[in-house]
Structure formats: structure tokens, C-alpha cells
């Protein structure tokens, strides 16, 4: 039986297989926190009610040892998951060597090196379950809307999103590139199916170690024939609303484990504000307010608050350190204060980061030049004024990909849209309407210095039955990162790849 089914089996005798996540010993009792992949549960082994050999075995169990337990499920609200197993039989499957990951804090690079084991930790377990549910919800949404899922090739002969971050590889006697996006193939398939979506790995040789960049990430890209960018934005909204509702409903306990405030997510099940690029720039530069809030003045006020908070936290750390330095302080009280000090030091680190970041954000916002693409900090400044995702549309065509449709009313603009997630996360989706004018496309392909011969097939889509069409790409890891409120996109995928990282 799986631990997640304990609630339906109260009072019954069952057998469960799993790993020892934690062990504690009492006088005549051994307490295990067992994890079996479906959940975590406390299992109690009582010296008086189990055969002597088994009790000795229980005492020998190390972290991550594997066992099979037989016992009775009893309700206990104090325990993880609300149920406990009173063990009547224990069988050891394997005894683990000394496990490198302990409950104490580990550094980022240590955890990254041990990702193959770190995935078993409760927090990582919960994140991966939420990721799974997000994927499931995305498929559900598109399938129920009549989209056909398609797989785009990984080896490609051309660039889709610019030539600067291509991964090159040998392809017999030719050069191939790992795909940056399935979109161009999606456009071809949309002309066969009407509405399609791809869901697969994409690659970008980004030499950046930011909290939003991976070199390998999963992208979901719908493409719809006969859609303009307005309809595209309507679909983005409907999809995100549907995914959020599903995940909020199905992943409550996982959100509790990772301590995600789901009220923030519930707020996002709404219509999203739509800003033109021009409006977004005015907001960024503090020339236009949002609900009475000014981007620059809010940042300045926040910087003031950060300073006050840093003083308060530092004072409390000093006070508690003095307390635990006193001779004769009880162990319990010392531990309690030490824990508090550790928490406060973490909070102080976050505040110090804000203190470093905010002045840079203010400077880059004030200096932003109209016509440029937004950088990560610009997105942060804009999204801090909203509690929900915002859609920025009508971009200068110069900063967007070659395939973006030029706006008939203003040829300087392209009908692209970026979706910026709140809470400082920034771009999670990019998309837009596609250029249908063959001559403009040819001009753009040349301007972007792309090899024309590789795009002949793409131009065929404009030669034969060309129709208005649009689509977008959701970066799965960025979406998971925001939904789980992770500090770093690296925690949103089982085995992340980023600049320099190829193991495990
Ligand atoms: O904005 P991008 O570059 O758009 C495209 O690739 C289009 N072809 C999509 C389309 O219209 N069909 O990338 C789309 C999304 C971004 O919004 C971001 O969420 C994610 O992909 N993304 C990355 N995620 C992690 N690491 C990276 N290096 C990423 N680059 C883009
Ligand atoms: Mg983009």
C-alpha cells in the first residue's frame, strides 16, 4: 500500500515499502519517518509488540535504509499526513551507508552535486510533484480545447530565436543545432491541424548564471491558425487560470510543505492587466503610476524599510547571542535561541541582497532607453507593482524575433506579447502573432543574417494557404519557479543544466 492511501485505511493492517527519512529512539520505541514516494508517515516500532530480532534491526537502521513494514494505520493528527503506522513486522531490504545529506544546512553547490539524492528531500519531493501536476494541467487544458500535441525535432538546421546562443553539434557531414524552440515546426503543423502544441526540451547556450536561466529547459508552445494576438492573449489568460486552479486544488499539501502562500496564487486566477510596451516603459521610468503606486518612489520607500529592518534584525541577533553566551543556560533554551539566530541570519542575508539590488534597479529603471528589451531587473520593477501576471504587448520589432508580425498601424512595432509573473519573477511566457507577409519575412531573415536556404520550407507556409496565426511559448521551469516561489529556476527541474553544469 502507498502512504497516501493511509487516510482511507484507518484501523486496517497493511504492508508498506519505503525508505527511512528520519529516525528517533525512545526508551522502548523507535520512531521512523518513512517515505515511499507517495508521502511521508511516522511509523512506530515498540519493543514490547514486535519480535526481539526485529527491534534490534530497527535500532540499526540508518537514514535512507530501505524497509518493508507491516502494521496498523491509526489516526494521529499531530503526525505528518495525520496518520501513523504501529508496526508489527519489520523486514530490512537494505542498510544505507552514511548518507551525505543531513537535516543541517548544506551549501548550494554541495546540494547541486548531490542532486540525485537531494531529490528525495521533502521540499524537492514536493516541488517535483507540483511540476508534475503543472504538466498534467497543461496537457488537460490543451487537450480539452481541441489542440493536437506534436513533437518538434531536436536536431535543426537553423536558428529560431537568434544565433548567439545556439548549441552546435556534428550531424554526419553537416552542422546541426539543438533546437531553441519548436515554434517554426509548430506553425507548419498548425496549418495541418488547426491548433497544436509542442511540449519538449529546448536548448540555449546561455552563458549566464542568473536565477532564471538554464541551458536546457522544457517549453510548451501552442500555435493556432486563424488567431490574432488579441485571441492569443485571451488564450494565455485562460490557460494560466486553468493551470493555477488545477494545481491549487490538487497540490495543497505540497504547497504546505514548501510553505508557499497560495493566497498570492489564488489572486492570479483573474483577467490579467494588458499593457502596451509604451505604457510599460512609462511605468518603469516612474512617468506613469499603477493604482497610485509609482515604481521609483516605491523602490525608494522599500529601500528605507530595508534599512530599518536590517537594524532591527541585527539588534535581535546580538541580543539572542548574548543570551546563549550566558553560563548555565539550559540546553533547550540555547537550542531555541540558536534556531532563531539562524533564521534571523537568513532573513538578514535577504535584506542585504535587497539593499544591494534596489539601488541598481532604480538606476537601471531611470536610465532605461525606449526601444530596448527589458532586462531581468526592469521586469522585476514593473511586476512589483502588480499582484498578478501582466501581459506586455506591441513591442519594438527590432528587439523581437524575425517571425513577429509587424503592426499595420505602426510598422515600428511587432505584435508580440510577454507575460511577466508577479512577486519579482518576470517573463514566464513569450509569444505573438506571426508575420504573414512573405517579402517582409525574407527581409527579416536577411536582416537577422539567417541562412535563407534553411528557411525555404518555412516560406512555403506563406506561399500555400497563408493565414493569420499566433502562438506562445511557456517556459515550464520559469512557471514552476513562480508557482512554487523558488529562489532559483535550478530547483524546478529534476536534473538542471546551466552554464558549466553537466553532472549529475
Ligand atoms: O521568449 P522566448 O525566447 O520565445 C520563444 O522561444 C518563442 N518561439 C515562443 C513561441 O512564441 N512559440 O522563450 C519562451 C519562454 C520564455 O518566456 C521563458 O519562460 C522560457 O521560454 N525561457 C527560458 N527558461 C529557462 N532558461 C532559459 N534560458 C530560457 N529562455 C527562455
Ligand atoms: Mg522572450
GROMACS .gro file of C-alpha atoms and ligand atoms in nm, residues 160-161 180-181 183 204 206 212-215 217 219 221-223 403 427-432 434 471-475 478 489, ligand 1:
model
   62
  160UNK     CA    1   1.469   3.030  -3.441
  161UNK     CA    2   1.546   3.269  -3.156
  180UNK     CA    3   1.589   2.669  -2.932
  181UNK     CA    4   1.215   2.643  -2.988
  183UNK     CA    5   0.770   2.710  -3.296
  204UNK     CA    6   2.011   2.776  -2.533
  206UNK     CA    7   2.327   3.099  -2.230
  212UNK     CA    8   1.614   3.247  -1.443
  213UNK     CA    9   1.845   3.086  -1.698
  214UNK     CA   10   1.902   2.723  -1.784
  215UNK     CA   11   2.079   2.585  -2.091
  217UNK     CA   12   1.459   2.373  -2.042
  219UNK     CA   13   0.890   2.459  -2.339
  221UNK     CA   14   0.434   2.601  -2.742
  222UNK     CA   15   0.079   2.622  -2.876
  223UNK     CA   16   0.023   2.752  -3.227
  403UNK     CA   17   0.896   3.597  -3.743
  427UNK     CA   18   0.897   3.673  -1.803
  428UNK     CA   19   0.742   3.327  -1.800
  429UNK     CA   20   0.581   3.332  -2.146
  430UNK     CA   21   0.677   3.489  -2.479
  431UNK     CA   22   0.465   3.481  -2.791
  432UNK     CA   23   0.284   3.674  -3.058
  434UNK     CA   24   0.339   3.563  -3.691
  471UNK     CA   25   0.111   3.125  -3.058
  472UNK     CA   26   0.327   3.141  -2.750
  473UNK     CA   27   0.589   2.953  -2.553
  474UNK     CA   28   0.564   2.875  -2.184
  475UNK     CA   29   0.894   2.812  -2.011
  478UNK     CA   30   1.000   2.953  -1.506
  489UNK     CA   31   1.500   2.804  -1.151
  505LIG     O1   32   1.057   3.421  -2.526
  505LIG     P1   33   1.114   3.300  -2.592
  505LIG     O2   34   1.253   3.307  -2.641
  505LIG     O3   35   1.012   3.264  -2.708
  505LIG     C1   36   1.024   3.163  -2.796
  505LIG     O4   37   1.110   3.077  -2.796
  505LIG     C2   38   0.908   3.156  -2.894
  505LIG     N1   39   0.947   3.071  -3.006
  505LIG     C3   40   0.786   3.105  -2.824
  505LIG     C4   41   0.664   3.097  -2.915
  505LIG     O5   42   0.608   3.201  -2.946
  505LIG     N2   43   0.624   2.981  -2.955
  505LIG     O6   44   1.103   3.178  -2.491
  505LIG     C5   45   0.978   3.141  -2.439
  505LIG     C6   46   0.988   3.116  -2.290
  505LIG     C7   47   1.032   3.238  -2.210
  505LIG     O7   48   0.924   3.323  -2.185
  505LIG     C8   49   1.085   3.172  -2.083
  505LIG     O8   50   0.978   3.138  -1.998
  505LIG     C9   51   1.147   3.045  -2.136
  505LIG     O9   52   1.090   3.018  -2.262
  505LIG     N3   53   1.291   3.058  -2.148
  505LIG    C10   54   1.380   3.006  -2.061
  505LIG     N4   55   1.366   2.936  -1.949
  505LIG    C11   56   1.476   2.896  -1.882
  505LIG     N5   57   1.601   2.923  -1.924
  505LIG    C12   58   1.622   2.995  -2.037
  505LIG     N6   59   1.747   3.019  -2.076
  505LIG    C13   60   1.509   3.041  -2.111
  505LIG     N7   61   1.494   3.111  -2.226
  505LIG    C14   62   1.361   3.120  -2.246
   0.00000   0.00000   0.00000
